[in-house]
Amino acid sequence: MHMLLVDNHGDKIEAYVTVPNVKFFGNHLKEGLTYDFACLGVEANATRHGCRLKITFTTIFEVVATPIYPESDFDFSSVDMVHTHGYDPSILRDVCGVLTGFTLERSCTIDGVTTKLALIELADEHGTMDCCLVGDYVNQLMRFLSIGDVTQTVVVLQTCRVLHQQGRIVCYTVANG
């Protein structure tokens, strides 16, 4: 179970729950809520932070009743930055671009769970890149595209994982919107 944690300054860091603890934490951690954590493990990896947080059986957490959210803190990667700096899948990126193509919508089933996928093309002043939307992001896109004229639509994707697939670089949405 992987997640992205954001502190009250807007700084993001990747965290994960160890396999033996997924059942417990999966039932108690809910997307969109704010938590106070204590006793997190720290593990080195190749992210911008140089580490990620590990949630284990010793981790203590509680829901914060009145969260303080920071103002928007996007850290956009341009198309050329994604292509130039490689496709390190351990670094989560924010991307933004004009929607220039929608080439595929399909479903895939993994471990009995069916998930929607859609491949879109985004462009900025530096070029184009493919982005794969996963889960509810596909439904949101389809609802938006159904309204009619959507020329010059700007798409913002937060926390994308950049992967090399079939000879090209593709940004994948991480969370299941």
CSV table of C-alpha atoms in Angstrom, one decimal:
chain,number,residue,atom,x,y,z
A,1,MET,CA,0.0,0.0,0.0
A,2,HIS,CA,1.7,3.2,-1.2
A,3,MET,CA,0.6,6.8,-0.5
A,4,LEU,CA,1.8,10.3,-0.7
A,5,LEU,CA,2.0,12.4,2.4
A,6,VAL,CA,1.9,16.2,2.4
A,7,ASP,CA,2.9,18.2,5.5
A,8,ASN,CA,1.5,21.6,6.5
A,9,HIS,CA,4.2,23.3,4.4
A,10,GLY,CA,3.1,21.5,1.2
A,11,ASP,CA,6.1,19.3,1.1
A,12,LYS,CA,5.4,15.8,-0.2
A,13,ILE,CA,7.1,12.5,0.6
A,14,GLU,CA,6.3,9.0,-0.4
A,15,ALA,CA,5.2,6.5,2.2
A,16,TYR,CA,4.2,2.8,2.2
A,17,VAL,CA,2.7,0.2,4.5
A,18,THR,CA,4.7,-3.0,4.9
A,19,VAL,CA,2.9,-6.1,3.6
A,20,PRO,CA,2.0,-7.7,6.9
A,21,ASN,CA,0.3,-4.4,8.0
A,22,VAL,CA,-1.7,-3.7,4.8
A,23,LYS,CA,-4.9,-5.3,6.1
A,24,PHE,CA,-4.9,-3.2,9.3
A,25,PHE,CA,-3.9,0.1,7.9
A,26,GLY,CA,-5.9,-0.3,4.7
A,27,ASN,CA,-9.1,-0.4,6.9
A,28,HIS,CA,-8.1,2.6,9.0
A,29,LEU,CA,-6.3,5.1,6.6
A,30,LYS,CA,-8.7,6.9,4.3
A,31,GLU,CA,-7.8,9.1,1.3
A,32,GLY,CA,-8.4,12.8,1.9
A,33,LEU,CA,-8.2,12.8,5.7
A,34,THR,CA,-5.4,14.4,7.7
A,35,TYR,CA,-3.5,12.4,10.2
A,36,ASP,CA,-0.8,12.9,12.9
A,37,PHE,CA,1.8,10.1,12.6
A,38,ALA,CA,4.5,9.0,15.1
A,39,CYS,CA,7.0,6.2,15.0
A,40,LEU,CA,7.5,6.0,11.2
A,41,GLY,CA,10.4,4.2,9.8
A,42,VAL,CA,12.7,6.0,7.3
A,43,GLU,CA,14.2,4.1,4.3
A,44,ALA,CA,16.7,5.4,1.8
A,45,ASN,CA,15.6,5.5,-1.9
A,46,ALA,CA,16.2,7.5,-5.0
A,47,THR,CA,13.5,10.1,-4.6
A,48,ARG,CA,14.0,13.9,-4.4
A,49,HIS,CA,14.1,13.5,-0.7
A,50,GLY,CA,16.5,10.6,-0.7
A,51,CYS,CA,14.2,8.6,1.5
A,52,ARG,CA,10.6,7.5,2.0
A,53,LEU,CA,8.6,6.7,5.1
A,54,LYS,CA,7.7,3.2,6.2
A,55,ILE,CA,4.5,2.5,8.2
A,56,THR,CA,4.9,-0.5,10.4
A,57,PHE,CA,3.1,-2.2,13.3
A,58,THR,CA,4.8,0.3,15.7
A,59,THR,CA,3.4,3.4,13.8
A,60,ILE,CA,0.9,5.4,15.8
A,61,PHE,CA,-1.6,7.7,14.0
A,62,GLU,CA,-4.8,9.6,14.7
A,63,VAL,CA,-7.2,11.7,12.5
A,64,VAL,CA,-6.7,15.5,12.9
A,65,ALA,CA,-10.1,17.1,13.3
A,66,THR,CA,-9.3,20.5,11.8
A,67,PRO,CA,-6.5,20.1,9.2
A,68,ILE,CA,-4.4,23.0,8.0
A,69,TYR,CA,-3.9,22.6,4.3
A,70,PRO,CA,-1.2,24.6,2.5
A,71,GLU,CA,-1.9,26.7,-0.6
A,72,SER,CA,-1.3,24.9,-3.9
A,73,ASP,CA,2.3,23.8,-4.1
A,74,PHE,CA,2.7,22.3,-7.6
A,75,ASP,CA,6.2,21.4,-8.7
A,76,PHE,CA,5.7,21.0,-12.4
A,77,SER,CA,8.0,19.0,-14.7
A,78,SER,CA,8.1,20.2,-18.3
A,79,VAL,CA,8.0,17.6,-21.1
A,80,ASP,CA,11.7,18.2,-21.9
A,81,MET,CA,12.6,17.8,-18.2
A,82,VAL,CA,10.8,14.4,-18.0
A,83,HIS,CA,12.6,13.3,-21.2
A,84,THR,CA,16.0,14.8,-20.3
A,85,HIS,CA,16.2,13.6,-16.7
A,86,GLY,CA,15.2,10.1,-17.6
A,87,TYR,CA,12.3,8.1,-16.3
A,88,ASP,CA,13.2,7.4,-12.7
A,89,PRO,CA,10.0,5.7,-11.4
A,90,SER,CA,10.9,6.5,-7.8
A,91,ILE,CA,10.4,10.2,-8.3
A,92,LEU,CA,6.8,11.4,-8.3
A,93,ARG,CA,6.2,14.4,-10.7
A,94,ASP,CA,3.5,17.0,-11.3
A,95,VAL,CA,2.8,17.6,-15.0
A,96,CYS,CA,0.7,20.1,-16.8
A,97,GLY,CA,-0.1,20.5,-20.5
A,98,VAL,CA,-2.7,21.1,-23.2
A,99,LEU,CA,-4.7,18.0,-24.0
A,100,THR,CA,-3.7,17.2,-27.6
A,101,GLY,CA,-4.8,13.6,-27.9
A,102,PHE,CA,-6.9,10.9,-26.5
A,103,THR,CA,-6.0,7.6,-28.0
A,104,LEU,CA,-7.2,4.7,-25.8
A,105,GLU,CA,-9.7,3.8,-23.1
A,106,ARG,CA,-9.8,0.3,-21.8
A,107,SER,CA,-10.1,-1.8,-18.7
A,108,CYS,CA,-7.6,-4.2,-17.1
A,109,THR,CA,-8.3,-6.7,-14.4
A,110,ILE,CA,-5.7,-7.5,-11.7
A,111,ASP,CA,-6.4,-9.8,-8.8
A,112,GLY,CA,-10.1,-9.7,-9.6
A,113,VAL,CA,-10.3,-5.9,-9.6
A,114,THR,CA,-11.2,-4.1,-12.8
A,115,THR,CA,-9.6,-0.7,-13.4
A,116,LYS,CA,-10.1,1.7,-16.2
A,117,LEU,CA,-7.2,3.1,-18.2
A,118,ALA,CA,-7.0,6.0,-20.7
A,119,LEU,CA,-4.0,7.2,-22.6
A,120,ILE,CA,-3.8,10.9,-23.3
A,121,GLU,CA,-1.2,13.2,-24.9
A,122,LEU,CA,-0.2,16.4,-23.3
A,123,ALA,CA,1.8,19.2,-24.9
A,124,ASP,CA,3.7,22.2,-23.6
A,125,GLU,CA,6.1,24.6,-25.3
A,126,HIS,CA,8.8,21.9,-25.2
A,127,GLY,CA,7.0,19.0,-26.8
A,128,THR,CA,4.5,16.2,-26.1
A,129,MET,CA,4.3,13.3,-23.6
A,130,ASP,CA,1.9,10.4,-23.1
A,131,CYS,CA,0.1,10.1,-19.8
A,132,CYS,CA,-1.9,7.2,-18.6
A,133,LEU,CA,-4.9,8.0,-16.4
A,134,VAL,CA,-6.0,5.2,-14.0
A,135,GLY,CA,-9.3,4.6,-12.2
A,136,ASP,CA,-11.7,7.4,-11.5
A,137,TYR,CA,-9.5,9.9,-13.4
A,138,VAL,CA,-10.7,8.2,-16.6
A,139,ASN,CA,-14.4,8.8,-15.5
A,140,GLN,CA,-13.6,12.4,-14.8
A,141,LEU,CA,-12.0,12.9,-18.1
A,142,MET,CA,-14.8,11.2,-20.0
A,143,ARG,CA,-17.4,13.4,-18.2
A,144,PHE,CA,-15.4,16.5,-19.2
A,145,LEU,CA,-14.9,15.5,-22.8
A,146,SER,CA,-18.7,14.8,-23.2
A,147,ILE,CA,-19.6,18.4,-22.6
A,148,GLY,CA,-18.7,19.3,-26.2
A,149,ASP,CA,-16.0,21.7,-27.4
A,150,VAL,CA,-13.0,21.2,-25.2
A,151,THR,CA,-10.3,22.8,-27.4
A,152,GLN,CA,-7.2,24.2,-25.5
A,153,THR,CA,-8.1,22.1,-22.4
A,154,VAL,CA,-5.3,22.3,-19.8
A,155,VAL,CA,-4.7,19.1,-17.8
A,156,VAL,CA,-2.9,19.1,-14.5
A,157,LEU,CA,-1.8,15.8,-13.1
A,158,GLN,CA,-0.2,15.6,-9.6
A,159,THR,CA,2.0,12.8,-8.4
A,160,CYS,CA,2.7,11.0,-11.6
A,161,ARG,CA,5.1,8.1,-11.9
A,162,VAL,CA,7.3,8.3,-15.0
A,163,LEU,CA,8.0,4.9,-16.6
A,164,HIS,CA,9.6,3.6,-19.7
A,165,GLN,CA,7.1,1.5,-21.7
A,166,GLN,CA,7.3,0.0,-25.2
A,167,GLY,CA,10.2,2.3,-26.2
A,168,ARG,CA,8.6,5.6,-24.9
A,169,ILE,CA,8.3,7.5,-21.7
A,170,VAL,CA,4.8,7.5,-20.1
A,171,CYS,CA,3.5,9.4,-17.0
A,172,TYR,CA,1.1,7.3,-14.9
A,173,THR,CA,-1.3,8.7,-12.3
A,174,VAL,CA,-0.5,7.1,-9.0
A,175,ALA,CA,-3.6,7.3,-7.0
A,176,ASN,CA,-6.9,5.9,-8.0
A,177,GLY,CA,-8.6,9.3,-8.1
